[in-house]
C-alpha positions as a LaTeX table, in Angstrom:
\begin{tabular}{lrrr}
\hline
Residue & $x$ (\AA) & $y$ (\AA) & $z$ (\AA) \\
\hline
Met1 & 10.26 & 1.41 & $-48.19$ \\
Ile2 & 10.08 & $-1.85$ & $-46.21$ \\
Ala3 & 12.75 & $-0.57$ & $-43.81$ \\
Arg4 & 10.68 & 2.56 & $-43.10$ \\
Leu5 & 7.56 & 0.44 & $-42.60$ \\
Leu6 & 9.37 & $-1.86$ & $-40.16$ \\
Leu7 & 10.81 & 1.15 & $-38.30$ \\
Ala8 & 7.34 & 2.73 & $-38.03$ \\
Leu9 & 5.92 & $-0.57$ & $-36.82$ \\
Ala10 & 8.68 & $-0.93$ & $-34.21$ \\
Val11 & 8.09 & 2.62 & $-32.93$ \\
Thr12 & 4.34 & 1.98 & $-32.78$ \\
Val13 & 4.82 & $-1.25$ & $-30.80$ \\
Ala14 & 7.28 & 0.47 & $-28.46$ \\
Leu15 & 4.88 & 3.35 & $-27.85$ \\
Ala16 & 1.98 & 0.94 & $-27.29$ \\
Gly17 & 4.02 & $-0.87$ & $-24.65$ \\
Tyr18 & 4.96 & 2.44 & $-23.06$ \\
Gly19 & 1.30 & 3.42 & $-22.79$ \\
Glu20 & 0.46 & 0.11 & $-21.10$ \\
Arg21 & 3.19 & 0.65 & $-18.51$ \\
Asp22 & 1.84 & 4.13 & $-17.78$ \\
Ala23 & $-1.71$ & 2.76 & $-17.47$ \\
Arg24 & $-0.54$ & 0.06 & $-15.07$ \\
Ala25 & 1.44 & 2.59 & $-13.03$ \\
Ala26 & $-1.57$ & 4.91 & $-12.86$ \\
Asn27 & $-3.67$ & 1.98 & $-11.62$ \\
Ser28 & $-1.34$ & 0.91 & $-8.80$ \\
Ile29 & $-1.18$ & 2.13 & $-5.23$ \\
Glu30 & 1.80 & 4.34 & $-4.53$ \\
Val31 & 3.44 & 5.45 & $-1.29$ \\
Thr32 & 3.74 & 9.23 & $-1.58$ \\
Ser33 & 5.31 & 10.09 & 1.79 \\
Val34 & 6.57 & 8.39 & 4.93 \\
Thr35 & 7.53 & 9.85 & 8.31 \\
Met36 & 8.98 & 7.89 & 11.23 \\
Glu37 & 9.63 & 9.36 & 14.65 \\
Pro38 & 10.51 & 7.82 & 18.00 \\
Ala39 & 7.46 & 7.24 & 20.19 \\
Ala40 & 6.91 & 9.65 & 23.08 \\
Asp41 & 7.34 & 6.84 & 25.61 \\
Glu42 & 10.57 & 5.78 & 23.83 \\
Asn43 & 9.13 & 2.32 & 23.20 \\
Gly44 & 9.13 & 1.91 & 19.44 \\
Trp45 & 8.51 & 4.30 & 16.61 \\
Gln46 & 5.47 & 6.08 & 15.16 \\
Leu47 & 4.96 & 5.65 & 11.43 \\
Ser48 & 2.84 & 8.02 & 9.35 \\
Ala49 & 2.34 & 7.59 & 5.61 \\
Asp50 & 0.28 & 8.86 & 2.70 \\
Phe51 & $-0.73$ & 6.70 & $-0.25$ \\
Tyr52 & $-2.03$ & 7.43 & $-3.73$ \\
Leu53 & $-5.01$ & 5.08 & $-3.96$ \\
Pro54 & $-6.59$ & 4.92 & $-7.42$ \\
Ile55 & $-9.92$ & 3.09 & $-7.31$ \\
Ser56 & $-11.62$ & 2.61 & $-10.65$ \\
Asn57 & $-15.35$ & 3.14 & $-11.18$ \\
Arg58 & $-15.71$ & $-0.60$ & $-11.74$ \\
Ile59 & $-14.37$ & $-1.34$ & $-8.23$ \\
Lys60 & $-16.58$ & 1.40 & $-6.76$ \\
Asp61 & $-19.60$ & $-0.23$ & $-8.44$ \\
Val62 & $-18.73$ & $-3.59$ & $-6.87$ \\
Leu63 & $-18.34$ & $-1.84$ & $-3.52$ \\
Asp64 & $-21.78$ & $-0.21$ & $-3.95$ \\
Leu65 & $-23.25$ & $-3.70$ & $-4.37$ \\
Gly66 & $-22.12$ & $-4.54$ & $-0.83$ \\
Val67 & $-18.93$ & $-6.49$ & $-1.59$ \\
Pro68 & $-16.27$ & $-5.55$ & 1.01 \\
Leu69 & $-12.71$ & $-4.75$ & $-0.03$ \\
Tyr70 & $-9.75$ & $-5.74$ & 2.12 \\
Phe71 & $-6.48$ & $-3.83$ & 2.10 \\
Val72 & $-3.22$ & $-4.80$ & 3.79 \\
Val73 & $-0.44$ & $-2.39$ & 4.76 \\
Glu74 & 2.92 & $-4.05$ & 5.33 \\
Phe75 & 6.02 & $-2.66$ & 7.05 \\
Gln76 & 9.42 & $-4.33$ & 7.24 \\
Leu77 & 12.75 & $-3.34$ & 8.79 \\
Thr78 & 16.01 & $-5.04$ & 7.85 \\
Ala79 & 19.63 & $-4.69$ & 8.86 \\
Ser80 & 22.14 & $-5.19$ & 6.08 \\
Arg81 & 24.97 & $-7.65$ & 6.56 \\
Trp82 & 27.97 & $-7.78$ & 4.25 \\
Tyr83 & 28.69 & $-11.44$ & 4.97 \\
Trp84 & 25.19 & $-12.89$ & 4.60 \\
Ala85 & 21.64 & $-12.07$ & 3.57 \\
Asp86 & 20.01 & $-9.08$ & 5.22 \\
Arg87 & 18.49 & $-9.78$ & 8.64 \\
Ile88 & 14.78 & $-9.02$ & 9.06 \\
Leu89 & 14.34 & $-7.21$ & 12.39 \\
Asp90 & 10.61 & $-6.54$ & 12.32 \\
Thr91 & 7.58 & $-7.20$ & 10.14 \\
Gln92 & 4.19 & $-5.61$ & 10.84 \\
Thr93 & 0.86 & $-5.66$ & 9.02 \\
Gln94 & $-2.36$ & $-3.74$ & 9.38 \\
Lys95 & $-5.59$ & $-4.88$ & 7.78 \\
Tyr96 & $-8.41$ & $-2.63$ & 6.60 \\
Arg97 & $-11.93$ & $-3.53$ & 5.53 \\
Leu98 & $-13.91$ & $-1.10$ & 3.37 \\
Ser99 & $-17.59$ & $-1.91$ & 2.93 \\
Tyr100 & $-20.88$ & $-0.28$ & 1.97 \\
His101 & $-24.11$ & $-0.81$ & 3.90 \\
Pro102 & $-27.14$ & $-0.17$ & 1.67 \\
Ile103 & $-29.59$ & 0.14 & 4.58 \\
Thr104 & $-27.71$ & 3.01 & 6.26 \\
Arg105 & $-26.22$ & 4.24 & 2.95 \\
Arg106 & $-22.86$ & 4.60 & 4.61 \\
Phe107 & $-19.36$ & 3.38 & 3.86 \\
Arg108 & $-17.56$ & 1.72 & 6.76 \\
Leu109 & $-13.79$ & 1.55 & 7.10 \\
Ser110 & $-12.58$ & $-0.81$ & 9.82 \\
Arg111 & $-9.01$ & $-0.60$ & 11.06 \\
Ser112 & $-8.03$ & $-3.31$ & 13.50 \\
Gly113 & $-11.63$ & $-3.63$ & 14.65 \\
Tyr114 & $-12.30$ & 0.12 & 14.99 \\
Pro115 & $-14.94$ & 1.20 & 12.45 \\
Gln116 & $-15.44$ & 4.66 & 10.98 \\
Glu117 & $-18.46$ & 5.61 & 8.90 \\
Phe118 & $-18.51$ & 7.88 & 5.88 \\
Ile119 & $-21.28$ & 9.21 & 3.66 \\
Asp120 & $-19.11$ & 9.40 & 0.55 \\
Val121 & $-16.76$ & 6.72 & $-0.84$ \\
Asp122 & $-14.13$ & 9.35 & $-1.63$ \\
Asp123 & $-14.00$ & 10.39 & 2.04 \\
Ala124 & $-13.55$ & 6.75 & 3.06 \\
Leu125 & $-10.76$ & 6.32 & 0.50 \\
Ala126 & $-9.10$ & 9.53 & 1.69 \\
Ser127 & $-9.08$ & 8.18 & 5.23 \\
Leu128 & $-7.73$ & 4.83 & 4.03 \\
Ser129 & $-4.91$ & 6.56 & 2.17 \\
Arg130 & $-3.59$ & 8.23 & 5.36 \\
Ile131 & $-1.93$ & 6.29 & 8.16 \\
Arg132 & $-1.08$ & 8.23 & 11.28 \\
Gly133 & 0.64 & 7.11 & 14.47 \\
Trp134 & 1.13 & 3.42 & 13.64 \\
Ser135 & 3.32 & 1.95 & 16.40 \\
Val136 & 6.10 & $-0.16$ & 14.92 \\
Leu137 & 9.44 & $-1.49$ & 16.15 \\
Gln138 & 8.23 & $-1.80$ & 19.75 \\
Asp139 & 10.43 & $-4.74$ & 20.74 \\
Val140 & 13.38 & $-3.97$ & 18.47 \\
Asn141 & 16.56 & $-2.52$ & 19.92 \\
Leu142 & 18.03 & $-0.11$ & 17.35 \\
Gln143 & 21.57 & 1.21 & 17.69 \\
Asp144 & 22.10 & 4.98 & 17.45 \\
Gly145 & 23.97 & 5.98 & 14.33 \\
Glu146 & 23.43 & 2.65 & 12.56 \\
Thr147 & 21.45 & 2.74 & 9.32 \\
Tyr148 & 18.61 & 0.30 & 8.69 \\
Glu149 & 16.48 & $-0.25$ & 5.61 \\
Ala150 & 12.73 & 0.07 & 6.02 \\
Ala151 & 10.06 & $-0.82$ & 3.47 \\
Leu152 & 6.36 & $-0.02$ & 3.28 \\
Arg153 & 3.55 & $-0.93$ & 0.90 \\
Met154 & $-0.23$ & $-1.25$ & 0.62 \\
Arg155 & $-2.11$ & $-3.82$ & $-1.45$ \\
Leu156 & $-5.63$ & $-4.98$ & $-2.16$ \\
Asp157 & $-6.09$ & $-8.50$ & $-0.77$ \\
Ala158 & $-7.80$ & $-10.16$ & $-3.74$ \\
Ser159 & $-7.92$ & $-13.49$ & $-1.89$ \\
Gln160 & $-10.69$ & $-12.04$ & 0.31 \\
Leu161 & $-12.95$ & $-11.32$ & $-2.68$ \\
Pro162 & $-15.82$ & $-13.67$ & $-3.56$ \\
Gly163 & $-14.84$ & $-16.49$ & $-5.96$ \\
Pro164 & $-16.19$ & $-14.98$ & $-9.22$ \\
Leu165 & $-14.46$ & $-11.67$ & $-8.49$ \\
Gln166 & $-11.18$ & $-13.48$ & $-7.76$ \\
Ile167 & $-11.32$ & $-14.85$ & $-11.30$ \\
Asp168 & $-12.12$ & $-11.38$ & $-12.62$ \\
Ala169 & $-9.18$ & $-10.02$ & $-10.59$ \\
Leu170 & $-6.84$ & $-12.39$ & $-12.41$ \\
Asn171 & $-7.96$ & $-11.10$ & $-15.82$ \\
Asn172 & $-8.59$ & $-7.43$ & $-15.15$ \\
Gln173 & $-6.03$ & $-4.72$ & $-14.38$ \\
Asp174 & $-8.61$ & $-2.74$ & $-12.36$ \\
Trp175 & $-8.14$ & $-5.19$ & $-9.48$ \\
Asn176 & $-4.34$ & $-5.14$ & $-9.54$ \\
Leu177 & $-3.80$ & $-2.58$ & $-6.81$ \\
Asp178 & $-0.48$ & $-3.77$ & $-5.40$ \\
Ala179 & 2.06 & $-1.12$ & $-4.52$ \\
Pro180 & 5.74 & $-1.80$ & $-4.98$ \\
Trp181 & 7.75 & $-1.64$ & $-1.77$ \\
Lys182 & 8.75 & 1.92 & $-0.89$ \\
Arg183 & 12.24 & 1.56 & 0.58 \\
Phe184 & 13.86 & 4.19 & 2.76 \\
Arg185 & 16.67 & 4.42 & 5.27 \\
Leu186 & 16.10 & 4.70 & 9.01 \\
Thr187 & 18.91 & 6.00 & 11.22 \\
Pro188 & 18.05 & 6.42 & 14.93 \\
Gly189 & 18.82 & 9.96 & 16.02 \\
Ile190 & 18.05 & 11.42 & 12.57 \\
Pro191 & 14.44 & 12.25 & 11.59 \\
Thr192 & 13.15 & 10.13 & 8.72 \\
Arg193 & 10.95 & 11.80 & 6.11 \\
Thr194 & 10.54 & 10.78 & 2.49 \\
Pro195 & 8.84 & 12.93 & $-0.12$ \\
\hline
\end{tabular}
């Protein structure tokens, strides 16, 4: 009887932990697709990506109060070396600011100083979740046929939040919107697309 009770308790604890992992995974940003193509002027590459961007109602309420949210997209390219640590060839970041202006009743998404306005928060988030034509690897000389490892992720920059919300971000999973690095291989001469 005690053995059955302990087994049932162990299964319950295991399932409770499994549910928490699923909830955390559903609450994190995810890279859903990446495409890299050589630039038309043959100076660098053009990166396009789609992200799954789950924003909870709690974060939307804070945004409606006029608190801006800052997102950072990071890209990294490395060359593997068998004799030493991998060599980082390029690191790029793009910063986004999503804010709500109560006077105009519009959401504003700024990318590198270029603002776009939206009536609905979902439209602004849809635009934020799509990156098109980001120029990367402009000053990097890649060898044809050699394989490199690229990585991409998006995260909410909680350090840009007001002080009380930074404390809330430490204690609340709603604010933990970091995506794990999406790693993929880049071989010049072969188109790169990830599902």
